[in-house]
Structures are given as C-alpha cells and as structure tokens.
mmCIF file of C-alpha atoms in Angstrom:
data_model
loop_
_atom_site.group_PDB
_atom_site.id
_atom_site.type_symbol
_atom_site.label_atom_id
_atom_site.label_comp_id
_atom_site.label_asym_id
_atom_site.label_seq_id
_atom_site.Cartn_x
_atom_site.Cartn_y
_atom_site.Cartn_z
ATOM 1 C CA MET A 1 0.000 0.000 0.000
ATOM 2 C CA THR A 2 1.370 3.393 -0.975
ATOM 3 C CA SER A 3 1.325 6.402 1.296
ATOM 4 C CA SER A 4 -1.240 7.998 -0.995
ATOM 5 C CA ASP A 5 -3.486 4.923 -0.661
ATOM 6 C CA SER A 6 -3.266 4.936 3.109
ATOM 7 C CA ALA A 7 -4.079 8.636 3.153
ATOM 8 C CA GLN A 8 -7.337 8.055 1.294
ATOM 9 C CA LYS A 9 -10.349 8.377 3.515
ATOM 10 C CA ALA A 10 -13.287 6.019 3.585
ATOM 11 C CA PRO A 11 -16.325 7.406 1.766
ATOM 12 C CA ALA A 12 -18.536 9.571 3.956
ATOM 13 C CA LYS A 13 -21.547 7.835 5.395
ATOM 14 C CA ASP A 14 -24.849 8.726 3.750
ATOM 15 C CA PRO A 15 -26.759 10.713 6.419
ATOM 16 C CA TRP A 16 -30.017 9.132 5.234
ATOM 17 C CA ASP A 17 -28.682 5.596 5.686
ATOM 18 C CA LEU A 18 -30.553 4.883 8.905
ATOM 19 C CA PRO A 19 -30.918 1.661 10.925
ATOM 20 C CA ASP A 20 -33.896 -0.664 10.987
ATOM 21 C CA VAL A 21 -35.741 0.076 14.241
ATOM 22 C CA SER A 22 -38.910 -1.888 13.507
ATOM 23 C CA GLY A 23 -38.116 -4.533 16.137
ATOM 24 C CA LEU A 24 -37.482 -2.146 19.028
ATOM 25 C CA VAL A 25 -39.950 -1.685 21.883
ATOM 26 C CA VAL A 26 -40.850 1.964 22.485
ATOM 27 C CA GLY A 27 -42.030 3.121 25.893
ATOM 28 C CA VAL A 28 -43.754 6.477 26.379
ATOM 29 C CA LEU A 29 -43.584 8.016 29.850
ATOM 30 C CA GLY A 30 -46.525 10.351 30.222
ATOM 31 C CA GLY A 31 -48.355 8.272 27.651
ATOM 32 C CA THR A 32 -51.787 9.231 28.931
ATOM 33 C CA GLY A 33 -51.290 12.937 28.102
ATOM 34 C CA PRO A 34 -52.128 14.324 24.636
ATOM 35 C CA GLN A 35 -48.568 14.447 23.268
ATOM 36 C CA GLY A 36 -47.478 11.076 24.622
ATOM 37 C CA LYS A 37 -50.721 9.411 23.681
ATOM 38 C CA GLY A 38 -50.549 10.838 20.173
ATOM 39 C CA LEU A 39 -46.980 9.670 19.645
ATOM 40 C CA ALA A 40 -47.838 6.223 20.977
ATOM 41 C CA TYR A 41 -50.778 5.993 18.593
ATOM 42 C CA ARG A 42 -48.763 7.030 15.527
ATOM 43 C CA LEU A 43 -45.869 4.690 16.246
ATOM 44 C CA ALA A 44 -48.130 1.737 17.037
ATOM 45 C CA ARG A 45 -50.183 2.410 13.925
ATOM 46 C CA ALA A 46 -46.911 2.269 11.945
ATOM 47 C CA GLY A 47 -46.231 -1.211 13.364
ATOM 48 C CA GLN A 48 -43.960 -0.372 16.305
ATOM 49 C CA LYS A 49 -44.403 -2.238 19.592
ATOM 50 C CA VAL A 50 -45.426 0.483 22.072
ATOM 51 C CA ILE A 51 -45.935 0.563 25.848
ATOM 52 C CA ILE A 52 -47.414 3.652 27.482
ATOM 53 C CA GLY A 53 -46.589 4.500 31.056
ATOM 54 C CA SER A 54 -48.294 6.481 33.766
ATOM 55 C CA ARG A 55 -47.863 6.932 37.503
ATOM 56 C CA ALA A 56 -51.027 4.815 37.814
ATOM 57 C CA ALA A 57 -51.009 1.564 35.848
ATOM 58 C CA GLU A 58 -54.813 1.625 35.646
ATOM 59 C CA ARG A 59 -54.764 4.921 33.739
ATOM 60 C CA ALA A 60 -52.164 3.573 31.347
ATOM 61 C CA GLU A 61 -54.163 0.401 30.753
ATOM 62 C CA ALA A 62 -57.322 2.395 29.992
ATOM 63 C CA ALA A 63 -55.477 4.673 27.557
ATOM 64 C CA ALA A 64 -53.828 1.690 25.855
ATOM 65 C CA ALA A 65 -57.177 -0.028 25.366
ATOM 66 C CA GLU A 66 -58.496 3.147 23.767
ATOM 67 C CA LEU A 67 -55.548 3.366 21.359
ATOM 68 C CA GLY A 68 -55.574 -0.263 20.199
ATOM 69 C CA HIS A 69 -52.895 -1.390 17.710
ATOM 70 C CA GLY A 70 -51.383 -3.675 20.352
ATOM 71 C CA VAL A 71 -50.412 -0.850 22.717
ATOM 72 C CA GLU A 72 -49.842 -1.951 26.326
ATOM 73 C CA GLY A 73 -50.291 0.175 29.431
ATOM 74 C CA LEU A 74 -48.099 -0.180 32.538
ATOM 75 C CA ASP A 75 -46.769 1.994 35.338
ATOM 76 C CA ASN A 76 -43.797 4.196 34.465
ATOM 77 C CA ALA A 77 -41.184 1.973 36.092
ATOM 78 C CA GLU A 78 -42.294 -1.199 34.317
ATOM 79 C CA THR A 79 -42.611 0.696 31.034
ATOM 80 C CA ALA A 80 -38.990 1.820 31.361
ATOM 81 C CA ARG A 81 -37.791 -1.699 32.213
ATOM 82 C CA ARG A 82 -39.489 -3.340 29.238
ATOM 83 C CA SER A 83 -38.585 -0.773 26.575
ATOM 84 C CA ASP A 84 -35.544 -0.351 24.337
ATOM 85 C CA ILE A 85 -36.297 3.322 23.638
ATOM 86 C CA VAL A 86 -38.087 5.508 26.185
ATOM 87 C CA ILE A 87 -39.800 8.735 25.103
ATOM 88 C CA VAL A 88 -40.244 11.258 27.909
ATOM 89 C CA ALA A 89 -43.514 13.153 27.373
ATOM 90 C CA VAL A 90 -44.374 14.153 30.940
ATOM 91 C CA PRO A 91 -45.421 17.704 31.953
ATOM 92 C CA TRP A 92 -42.471 20.023 32.546
ATOM 93 C CA ASP A 93 -43.330 20.564 36.214
ATOM 94 C CA GLY A 94 -42.942 16.828 36.869
ATOM 95 C CA HIS A 95 -39.994 16.240 34.535
ATOM 96 C CA GLY A 96 -37.103 16.233 37.009
ATOM 97 C CA LYS A 97 -38.869 14.289 39.739
ATOM 98 C CA THR A 98 -40.096 11.619 37.308
ATOM 99 C CA LEU A 99 -36.673 11.005 35.775
ATOM 100 C CA GLU A 100 -34.907 11.015 39.115
ATOM 101 C CA SER A 101 -37.267 8.301 40.374
ATOM 102 C CA LEU A 102 -36.595 6.135 37.286
ATOM 103 C CA ARG A 103 -32.803 6.435 37.144
ATOM 104 C CA GLU A 104 -32.257 2.735 37.816
ATOM 105 C CA GLU A 105 -34.912 1.541 35.351
ATOM 106 C CA LEU A 106 -33.549 3.850 32.634
ATOM 107 C CA THR A 107 -29.922 2.720 33.009
ATOM 108 C CA GLY A 108 -28.565 1.753 29.602
ATOM 109 C CA LYS A 109 -31.708 2.863 27.791
ATOM 110 C CA LEU A 110 -31.966 5.246 24.854
ATOM 111 C CA VAL A 111 -34.028 8.123 26.256
ATOM 112 C CA VAL A 112 -35.776 10.607 23.940
ATOM 113 C CA ASP A 113 -36.818 13.796 25.712
ATOM 114 C CA CYS A 114 -39.606 15.762 24.002
ATOM 115 C CA VAL A 115 -40.554 18.041 26.908
ATOM 116 C CA ASN A 116 -40.883 21.786 26.286
ATOM 117 C CA PRO A 117 -40.298 24.018 29.338
ATOM 118 C CA LEU A 118 -42.921 26.746 28.820
ATOM 119 C CA GLY A 119 -44.699 29.370 30.860
ATOM 120 C CA PHE A 120 -48.002 31.066 30.044
ATOM 121 C CA ASP A 121 -49.362 34.496 30.860
ATOM 122 C CA LYS A 122 -51.799 36.994 29.316
ATOM 123 C CA GLN A 123 -49.418 37.514 26.403
ATOM 124 C CA GLY A 124 -49.314 33.809 25.591
ATOM 125 C CA ALA A 125 -46.625 31.138 25.770
ATOM 126 C CA TYR A 126 -42.988 31.894 26.534
ATOM 127 C CA ALA A 127 -39.869 29.762 26.938
ATOM 128 C CA LEU A 128 -38.392 28.900 30.314
ATOM 129 C CA LYS A 129 -34.673 28.152 30.649
ATOM 130 C CA PRO A 130 -33.874 25.384 33.135
ATOM 131 C CA GLU A 131 -30.768 25.671 35.264
ATOM 132 C CA GLU A 132 -29.116 22.917 33.193
ATOM 133 C CA GLY A 133 -29.895 24.794 29.944
ATOM 134 C CA SER A 134 -32.806 22.730 28.617
ATOM 135 C CA ALA A 135 -35.118 19.870 29.516
ATOM 136 C CA ALA A 136 -32.888 17.492 27.552
ATOM 137 C CA GLN A 137 -29.779 18.624 29.427
ATOM 138 C CA GLN A 138 -31.622 18.228 32.709
ATOM 139 C CA ALA A 139 -32.465 14.665 31.650
ATOM 140 C CA ALA A 140 -28.829 13.991 30.788
ATOM 141 C CA ALA A 141 -27.720 15.320 34.187
ATOM 142 C CA LEU A 142 -30.273 13.198 36.054
ATOM 143 C CA LEU A 143 -29.637 10.052 33.971
ATOM 144 C CA PRO A 144 -25.833 9.717 33.728
ATOM 145 C CA ASP A 145 -26.094 6.033 32.799
ATOM 146 C CA SER A 146 -28.655 6.545 30.012
ATOM 147 C CA ARG A 147 -28.163 7.671 26.394
ATOM 148 C CA VAL A 148 -30.163 10.890 26.231
ATOM 149 C CA THR A 149 -31.395 12.482 23.004
ATOM 150 C CA ALA A 150 -34.027 15.127 22.255
ATOM 151 C CA ALA A 151 -36.752 14.990 19.581
ATOM 152 C CA PHE A 152 -40.499 15.211 18.794
ATOM 153 C CA HIS A 153 -40.911 18.721 20.244
ATOM 154 C CA HIS A 154 -42.842 20.404 17.431
ATOM 155 C CA LEU A 155 -45.670 17.953 16.798
ATOM 156 C CA SER A 156 -49.326 18.841 17.169
ATOM 157 C CA ALA A 157 -51.107 16.521 19.589
ATOM 158 C CA VAL A 158 -54.350 17.246 17.710
ATOM 159 C CA LEU A 159 -52.889 15.882 14.468
ATOM 160 C CA LEU A 160 -51.163 12.968 16.173
ATOM 161 C CA GLU A 161 -54.387 11.769 17.775
ATOM 162 C CA ASP A 162 -56.672 12.225 14.738
ATOM 163 C CA PRO A 163 -57.286 8.779 13.170
ATOM 164 C CA GLU A 164 -58.596 10.399 9.965
ATOM 165 C CA ILE A 165 -55.172 11.867 9.188
ATOM 166 C CA GLU A 166 -53.058 9.391 7.254
ATOM 167 C CA GLN A 167 -49.756 11.277 7.350
ATOM 168 C CA ILE A 168 -48.260 14.277 9.126
ATOM 169 C CA ASP A 169 -46.167 16.545 6.924
ATOM 170 C CA THR A 170 -43.319 17.634 9.201
ATOM 171 C CA ASP A 171 -39.679 17.222 10.107
ATOM 172 C CA VAL A 172 -38.503 16.093 13.538
ATOM 173 C CA MET A 173 -35.395 17.827 14.867
ATOM 174 C CA VAL A 174 -33.195 15.251 16.637
ATOM 175 C CA LEU A 175 -30.352 16.216 18.969
ATOM 176 C CA GLY A 176 -27.823 14.060 20.765
ATOM 177 C CA GLU A 177 -24.208 13.326 21.532
ATOM 178 C CA GLU A 178 -23.745 10.003 19.734
ATOM 179 C CA ARG A 179 -24.427 9.639 16.028
ATOM 180 C CA ALA A 180 -25.677 6.068 16.379
ATOM 181 C CA ASP A 181 -28.269 7.103 18.982
ATOM 182 C CA VAL A 182 -29.413 10.091 16.923
ATOM 183 C CA GLU A 183 -29.818 7.891 13.856
ATOM 184 C CA ILE A 184 -32.008 5.430 15.766
ATOM 185 C CA VAL A 185 -34.314 8.295 16.749
ATOM 186 C CA GLN A 186 -34.289 9.679 13.208
ATOM 187 C CA ALA A 187 -35.293 6.264 11.928
ATOM 188 C CA LEU A 188 -38.048 6.033 14.533
ATOM 189 C CA ALA A 189 -39.461 9.383 13.426
ATOM 190 C CA GLY A 190 -39.362 8.175 9.840
ATOM 191 C CA ARG A 191 -41.619 5.253 10.707
ATOM 192 C CA ILE A 192 -44.528 7.713 10.895
ATOM 193 C CA PRO A 193 -45.847 8.530 7.397
ATOM 194 C CA GLY A 194 -44.974 12.076 6.336
ATOM 195 C CA MET A 195 -42.302 12.562 8.989
ATOM 196 C CA ARG A 196 -38.546 12.799 8.603
ATOM 197 C CA GLY A 197 -35.918 12.827 11.353
ATOM 198 C CA VAL A 198 -33.249 15.501 10.876
ATOM 199 C CA PHE A 199 -30.034 15.818 12.901
ATOM 200 C CA ALA A 200 -30.084 19.255 14.586
ATOM 201 C CA GLY A 201 -26.948 19.312 16.746
ATOM 202 C CA ARG A 202 -25.780 18.242 20.166
ATOM 203 C CA LEU A 203 -27.759 18.508 23.377
ATOM 204 C CA ARG A 204 -26.297 21.923 24.137
ATOM 205 C CA ASN A 205 -28.494 23.197 21.282
ATOM 206 C CA ALA A 206 -31.708 21.747 22.704
ATOM 207 C CA HIS A 207 -32.887 24.947 24.397
ATOM 208 C CA GLN A 208 -33.691 26.783 21.168
ATOM 209 C CA VAL A 209 -35.453 23.739 19.734
ATOM 210 C CA GLU A 210 -37.594 23.398 22.862
ATOM 211 C CA SER A 211 -38.212 27.164 22.961
ATOM 212 C CA LEU A 212 -39.458 27.331 19.377
ATOM 213 C CA VAL A 213 -42.666 25.654 20.530
ATOM 214 C CA ALA A 214 -43.686 28.969 22.117
ATOM 215 C CA ASN A 215 -43.466 30.566 18.659
ATOM 216 C CA LEU A 216 -45.455 27.746 17.071
ATOM 217 C CA ILE A 217 -48.189 28.188 19.666
ATOM 218 C CA SER A 218 -48.428 31.861 18.635
ATOM 219 C CA VAL A 219 -48.555 30.855 14.953
ATOM 220 C CA ASN A 220 -51.295 28.321 15.610
ATOM 221 C CA ARG A 221 -53.439 30.742 17.583
ATOM 222 C CA ARG A 222 -53.219 33.475 14.951
ATOM 223 C CA TYR A 223 -53.815 31.242 11.940
ATOM 224 C CA LYS A 224 -56.006 28.579 13.604
ATOM 225 C CA ALA A 225 -53.560 25.947 12.432
ATOM 226 C CA HIS A 226 -51.475 23.005 13.680
ATOM 227 C CA ALA A 227 -48.126 24.177 12.334
ATOM 228 C CA GLY A 228 -45.022 22.030 12.212
ATOM 229 C CA LEU A 229 -41.568 22.491 10.660
ATOM 230 C CA ARG A 230 -39.911 21.598 7.372
ATOM 231 C CA VAL A 231 -36.190 22.032 6.785
ATOM 232 C CA THR A 232 -35.543 23.072 3.155
ATOM 233 C CA ASP A 233 -32.786 21.923 0.773
ATOM 234 C CA LEU A 234 -32.410 18.480 2.332
#
C-alpha cells in the first residue's frame, strides 16, 4: 500500500442511511397525556411495539385499550424496564422528579426527551430556561447512565391523535451526543408517514429547539392551524 493509498479516507456515510428500528420496543412516559398518547398511537399504527406509562397503571391500561394497535399500558417503572427506547412526554413541572425516580430503570436505555419548558401568561406562551440549559440537558444530568437524546418537540397533539389523518407533513429535529443514537431516533421518526428525522446538533443546542414551541403556539393561535416544521434543501 502506498502512502497515498493509506491517506485516502473512507467514503462519507450517507446521512439518510438509517438503521432498521422496527423490532425495538418503544415506551412512552406520560403516555396518557395528549402528546405522549398521540406519539404512541402514531408509532403503534406504523407497526412499532409500544408501551405507554403512567404513575397509575390503571390509567395507562385504559389509555392503551383506547388506542388499540397492540399498545400496552403499565406503570412508568415497568414501562422503562421493558422498553428499548423511552420517550419522555411528561409535563415540565414533573420532569425532574419523574426522571430522578426512574434512574435505575432507565440505566442503559436510549431516552428521547420531548418536553418543552414553557410558561403562560396573558401575552401567551414563553420559553423557560432550566438551570441545566434545557429539559434534555436536565435529563442527561439526572440520567448519567442513560443515552439521552431530544426529539419530537414540534408535533401537534391534535394531528397525532386524529385517526382520519393518514400522514403528518413535518420534520422532527433530533439532537444528541452520539451519532448512532441520533440515527435510531431519526429512523423512529421516519416510521410515521410524512415525517422525517433531521439531525439538529448536540444537546447543548436543545434549548432553542424546545423554545421554538412557544413561537409555534403563537402561529397556531393566529392562523387557527397546527403548524409544524420543514427544513428546506435536504
């Protein structure tokens, strides 16, 4: 081998060459709320095995029965134990406490945080900035033995839950530290018809992605819409 041969680099990986995630079990913490329930429904409808979690197993079971498509309902701890990927869709005010209580069950898991820290007043929605920088960074701090990513922030729960809608035309911004983990989440987003997972940076950039939801809420109120995002030129 010549020096010029050894200097040649391997061809760059195609960013759209994503893994097959169809066999992974997805758990949704906060799966009885609109966002979590909607995500669970869309993923299960696409053929993913989904478990929804709640603090009360009975609530999760009732919500799962309503969703159908093989969705199971369990308490949050058991949902975390039995899942390969865990989506965190709990209310912001319970975010830290919930994750702290599930640290053991979430060890080694791929965690996808989709929580948006928001406040509301007479002028509408506005972004809050957690001490750690973002909800995703708070999750990473509380779950040092988990693989934390951030995604699914900008999806309308109304569209997700509507069985008459066949596909949802939107991109999902995915953030994380490890390319392999980000690509799994991108692939998961792509399981839902009309959606595309797009890499959007490391977790330190999660705050602006979470905050943008406040702007989308303003858009939706003015135009009576369920706006999402599309990234052009990709």
